[in-house]
C-alpha positions as a printed Julia matrix, in Angstrom:
348×3 Matrix{Float64}:
  -7.65  -29.1   -34.69
 -10.11  -27.52  -32.19
 -11.92  -24.43  -33.14
 -13.61  -21.64  -31.17
 -14.45  -18.04  -31.34
 -16.41  -15.69  -33.43
 -16.37  -14.53  -36.97
 -16.45  -16.02  -40.56
 -13.88  -18.61  -39.38
 -13.34  -19.7   -35.81
 -10.19  -19.04  -34.11
  -7.86  -22.21  -34.37
  -6.53  -23.56  -30.97
  -3.46  -25.48  -30.54
  -4.76  -28.55  -28.63
  -2.53  -31.49  -27.36
  -4.12  -33.48  -30.22
  -3.02  -30.93  -32.81
   0.41  -30.58  -31.07
   0.97  -34.33  -31.33
  -0.08  -34.3   -35.06
   2.26  -31.39  -35.85
   5.29  -32.42  -33.91
   5.51  -35.84  -35.7
   6.78  -33.85  -38.81
   9.98  -32.47  -37.35
  10.42  -35.61  -35.12
  10.32  -37.6   -38.43
  12.84  -35.61  -40.44
  15.29  -34.14  -37.83
  17.5   -37.1   -38.45
  16.4   -37.61  -42.01
  19.49  -36.72  -44.0
  18.06  -37.07  -47.61
  16.69  -35.62  -49.66
  18.76  -32.49  -48.93
  19.35  -29.12  -50.39
  22.92  -28.03  -49.11
  23.07  -24.45  -50.7
  26.85  -24.28  -50.38
  29.77  -22.95  -52.39
  32.52  -25.4   -53.11
  35.99  -24.13  -52.81
  37.47  -27.34  -54.03
  36.49  -30.92  -54.28
  37.38  -31.61  -50.65
  34.12  -29.64  -49.74
  31.95  -32.32  -51.26
  30.68  -34.0   -48.0
  27.53  -35.58  -46.8
  24.89  -33.21  -45.17
  25.5   -34.83  -41.65
  29.4   -34.29  -42.11
  28.86  -30.68  -42.96
  26.01  -30.0   -40.4
  26.23  -32.43  -37.62
  23.33  -30.77  -35.67
  21.01  -29.5   -38.47
  21.43  -31.92  -41.36
  17.79  -33.15  -41.36
  14.45  -31.86  -42.75
  15.63  -31.07  -46.38
  17.76  -27.95  -45.53
  19.52  -26.13  -42.7
  16.98  -23.54  -41.83
  14.14  -25.96  -41.71
  15.98  -28.25  -39.4
  16.79  -25.31  -37.25
  13.14  -24.33  -36.89
  12.11  -28.02  -36.63
  14.14  -28.1   -33.52
  12.63  -24.86  -32.28
   9.09  -26.5   -32.94
  10.01  -29.55  -30.94
  11.45  -27.44  -28.05
   8.4   -25.18  -28.09
   5.75  -27.81  -28.18
   7.6   -29.73  -25.31
   7.57  -26.62  -23.36
   3.92  -25.95  -23.86
   2.7   -29.59  -23.82
   5.13  -31.86  -21.5
   2.55  -34.59  -21.83
   3.23  -35.02  -25.58
   2.96  -38.66  -26.77
   6.58  -38.87  -28.11
   8.16  -36.4   -25.47
  10.8   -39.13  -24.56
  11.89  -39.52  -28.27
  11.68  -35.88  -28.86
  14.04  -35.38  -25.73
  16.39  -38.05  -27.01
  16.77  -36.58  -30.56
  17.23  -33.17  -29.21
  20.13  -34.47  -26.95
  21.68  -36.35  -29.79
  21.49  -33.49  -32.27
  22.38  -30.61  -30.06
  25.47  -31.67  -28.45
  28.29  -29.3   -27.68
  30.51  -31.22  -30.17
  27.8   -30.9   -33.05
  27.46  -27.23  -32.46
  31.02  -26.72  -32.73
  30.74  -28.48  -36.1
  28.11  -26.07  -37.22
  30.4   -23.02  -36.14
  33.24  -24.72  -38.12
  31.06  -24.54  -41.34
  30.7   -20.91  -41.03
  34.4   -20.48  -41.11
  34.9   -22.34  -44.35
  35.78  -20.41  -47.33
  32.79  -18.65  -49.03
  30.56  -19.92  -45.94
  30.36  -16.69  -43.82
  27.22  -15.55  -45.21
  25.49  -19.04  -45.14
  21.78  -18.64  -44.38
  21.89  -14.95  -43.93
  19.47  -13.87  -42.63
  16.61  -16.38  -42.42
  18.39  -19.22  -41.04
  20.04  -16.87  -38.59
  16.71  -15.6   -37.54
  15.25  -19.17  -36.56
  18.55  -19.94  -34.83
  17.91  -17.23  -32.43
  14.31  -18.19  -32.27
  15.6   -21.54  -31.02
  17.8   -20.06  -28.58
  14.98  -17.72  -27.12
  12.75  -20.72  -26.69
  15.35  -22.61  -24.75
  16.03  -19.65  -22.68
  12.09  -19.72  -21.79
  11.96  -23.36  -20.92
  12.35  -24.06  -17.39
  13.6   -27.63  -17.71
  17.11  -29.24  -17.11
  17.29  -30.17  -20.58
  16.72  -26.75  -21.91
  19.55  -25.5   -19.91
  21.82  -28.16  -21.16
  20.95  -27.52  -24.8
  21.14  -23.63  -24.46
  24.56  -24.1   -23.01
  25.7   -26.28  -25.94
  24.0   -23.9   -28.34
  25.43  -20.72  -26.88
  28.6   -20.5   -28.99
  26.52  -20.61  -32.14
  24.19  -18.2   -30.69
  26.92  -15.85  -29.94
  28.24  -16.2   -33.52
  25.02  -15.39  -35.11
  24.43  -12.26  -32.81
  27.96  -11.23  -33.92
  27.07  -11.78  -37.55
  23.85   -9.71  -37.28
  25.81   -6.99  -35.72
  28.42   -6.71  -38.29
  25.97   -7.11  -41.21
  23.18   -4.77  -40.42
  25.19   -1.6   -40.33
  26.53   -2.44  -43.81
  23.11   -3.14  -45.35
  22.23    0.1   -47.08
  18.92   -1.05  -48.31
  16.46   -3.66  -46.68
  15.45   -6.61  -48.72
  11.63   -6.42  -49.18
  11.01   -9.95  -50.71
   8.61  -12.51  -49.59
  11.03  -15.27  -49.23
  14.11  -15.99  -46.93
  16.1   -12.78  -47.4
  13.46  -10.6   -45.92
  15.12   -8.07  -43.62
  11.99   -7.33  -41.62
  11.52  -10.71  -40.54
  15.0   -11.16  -39.56
  14.79   -7.97  -37.39
  11.52   -9.21  -35.83
  12.7   -12.52  -34.79
  16.16  -11.17  -33.53
  14.39   -8.55  -31.72
  12.21  -11.14  -29.69
  15.4   -12.98  -28.95
  17.26   -9.67  -27.62
  14.23   -8.79  -25.3
  14.17  -12.35  -24.08
  17.82  -12.5   -23.11
  18.13   -8.95  -22.01
  20.63   -8.07  -24.63
  19.74   -4.3   -24.79
  22.65   -3.25  -27.09
  21.54   -5.95  -29.58
  17.92   -4.87  -29.14
  18.92   -1.26  -29.81
  20.71   -2.08  -33.04
  17.71   -3.97  -34.31
  15.3    -1.3   -33.32
  17.57    1.54  -34.77
  17.86   -0.23  -38.19
  14.2    -0.96  -38.4
  13.25    2.62  -37.71
  15.99    3.7   -40.1
  14.86    1.57  -43.13
  10.94    1.71  -42.6
  10.32    4.85  -40.53
   9.14    6.97  -43.46
   7.43    4.23  -45.52
   3.94    4.9   -46.7
   1.14    3.25  -48.54
   2.74   -0.18  -48.76
   1.43   -1.86  -52.12
  -0.46   -4.81  -50.47
  -2.37   -5.34  -53.57
   0.9    -6.29  -55.29
   1.09   -9.39  -52.86
   1.55  -12.26  -53.07
   4.16  -13.13  -55.57
   4.1   -16.6   -56.8
   6.43  -18.31  -54.22
   5.98  -15.95  -51.11
   5.86  -17.36  -47.65
   6.25  -13.99  -46.02
   4.3   -10.79  -46.83
   6.9    -7.82  -47.32
   3.96   -5.31  -46.26
   3.16   -7.52  -43.07
   6.61   -8.37  -41.88
   7.43   -4.73  -41.92
   4.27   -4.11  -39.96
   5.26   -6.67  -37.47
   8.65   -5.4   -36.67
   7.6    -1.77  -36.35
   4.83   -2.81  -33.92
   7.57   -4.24  -31.64
  10.18   -1.31  -31.92
   7.76    1.69  -31.94
   5.81    3.05  -29.09
   2.09    2.35  -29.24
   0.94    5.67  -30.23
   4.06    6.1   -32.72
   3.04    2.77  -34.21
  -0.67    3.43  -34.9
   0.19    6.79  -36.52
   2.75    5.05  -38.56
   0.69    2.16  -39.55
  -2.31    4.54  -40.66
   0.27    5.87  -43.11
   1.91    2.7   -43.99
  -1.13    0.56  -44.66
  -4.18    3.03  -45.0
  -7.42    1.19  -44.46
  -6.16   -1.5   -42.1
  -7.92   -0.04  -39.06
 -10.99    0.18  -40.88
 -13.88   -2.28  -40.26
 -14.28   -2.89  -44.14
 -10.63   -3.98  -44.59
 -10.39   -7.29  -46.67
  -7.8    -9.83  -47.37
  -8.32  -13.24  -48.99
  -5.9   -16.17  -48.17
  -3.34  -17.07  -50.84
  -4.56  -19.99  -53.0
  -2.33  -23.09  -53.33
  -2.9   -24.75  -56.77
  -0.3   -27.73  -56.29
   0.92  -28.81  -52.95
   3.27  -31.21  -54.34
   5.22  -28.45  -56.0
   7.82  -27.32  -53.42
   7.75  -23.68  -54.41
   3.96  -23.31  -54.84
   3.33  -24.67  -51.44
   5.09  -21.64  -50.05
   1.82  -19.85  -50.05
   0.54  -22.03  -47.24
   3.33  -20.55  -45.34
   2.23  -17.15  -46.43
  -1.08  -17.62  -44.99
   0.32  -18.84  -41.63
   2.77  -15.79  -41.58
   0.0   -13.37  -42.4
  -2.08  -14.95  -39.48
   0.75  -14.64  -36.84
   1.21  -10.78  -37.85
  -2.41  -10.14  -37.64
  -2.86  -11.81  -34.34
   0.04   -9.86  -32.92
  -1.67   -6.76  -33.83
  -5.04   -7.87  -32.44
  -3.66   -8.87  -29.15
  -1.71   -5.66  -28.49
  -4.42   -3.36  -30.14
  -7.62   -5.33  -29.73
  -9.98   -2.21  -29.93
  -8.29   -0.73  -33.12
  -7.48   -4.16  -34.95
  -9.99   -6.7   -33.46
 -11.99   -6.85  -36.7
  -9.09   -8.28  -38.41
  -9.85  -11.65  -36.3
 -11.74  -13.33  -38.99
  -9.26  -12.52  -41.58
  -6.44  -13.98  -39.78
  -8.64  -17.07  -38.75
  -9.53  -17.62  -42.31
  -5.91  -17.51  -43.38
  -4.76  -20.13  -40.9
  -7.7   -22.39  -41.07
  -7.47  -22.48  -44.98
  -4.08  -23.97  -44.77
  -3.9   -25.77  -41.65
  -5.64  -29.14  -42.65
  -3.42  -29.21  -45.82
  -0.3   -30.07  -43.65
  -0.52  -33.87  -43.95
   2.02  -36.72  -43.7
   3.29  -37.95  -47.08
   3.74  -34.55  -48.66
   7.49  -33.84  -47.72
   7.59  -30.53  -49.87
   5.46  -29.11  -47.11
   5.65  -31.3   -44.06
   9.6   -30.6   -43.66
   8.84  -26.97  -42.73
   5.15  -25.85  -42.64
   4.5   -27.49  -39.2
   6.69  -24.7   -37.69
   4.6   -21.99  -39.33
   1.47  -23.49  -38.28
   2.57  -23.66  -34.65
   3.88  -20.15  -34.52
   0.65  -18.9   -36.11
  -1.36  -20.92  -33.49
   0.51  -19.66  -30.72
   0.03  -16.06  -31.81
  -3.69  -16.95  -32.15
  -3.92  -17.76  -28.61
  -2.84  -14.43  -27.54
  -5.95  -13.13  -28.9
  -8.23  -15.17  -26.94
  -9.43  -14.68  -23.28
């Protein structure tokens, strides 16, 4: 990890060395079938199958959503660092996993009884982030993989479009069902792929649910197992869907004091990184970081004082992502990379 910048903690930089360290994690687990948390409903005994039989593309990395964002991470790091040490191996595994046939197998799973809501909406969000990353990557492999993924991408867009109008109340938890996180990730995809009707749906739902929110109780966070901040995820999506002047007015009401120089927020403390739930809090530090970096990059004069807070959050948890701790390594690398990419947006 290379550090630079000003403040109480230096701004972390995603170097080639750090990319090589972090990409080893999804590279290791993308085809590691066990241990595995399937999270399925069994209609009868015939549905008892191996993870790879049920999910031929995304069977590794302990659970489906972690496998999906592990693939996003490999694609993203290849796009930014084509000179990665294991680039050939990464390409090979991407080609092996993301075949057209395997993606059809993933689609088939969603049509099984009781499986239509599988991974709603966290896994859906990361699937669209993977599709977005492939769309950004100017490489023959990316075009091939994007074409293979397209039927599943289209299915997830359809599922979003059918579900969001029926959702009366947003989910404001700090774990997988958080609605603002799902909207934010999907909105990035919609803009990247020029899907204006989908972007409008996401924007309208965000404004409907969050437009009148005031005084988010940030002091109540975090809960014991959070890897997302309910307040910050809402802040993130509203930054994207509101015009700048509208957003700053809304943000002043939503999180009073955030724009003040004296604003303080300490990183979440992790007491036991061998506990698969407690280590969620490292993820919270990364997700808080990327939300803050997004604010700073768009409104540097208004929110530049938050840089040291974001840096402190990321640098607290980044060294803790180490080999041999599968409770964290199967997923935390993606969160770290996403935070580091946002950190880069705040630098000259």
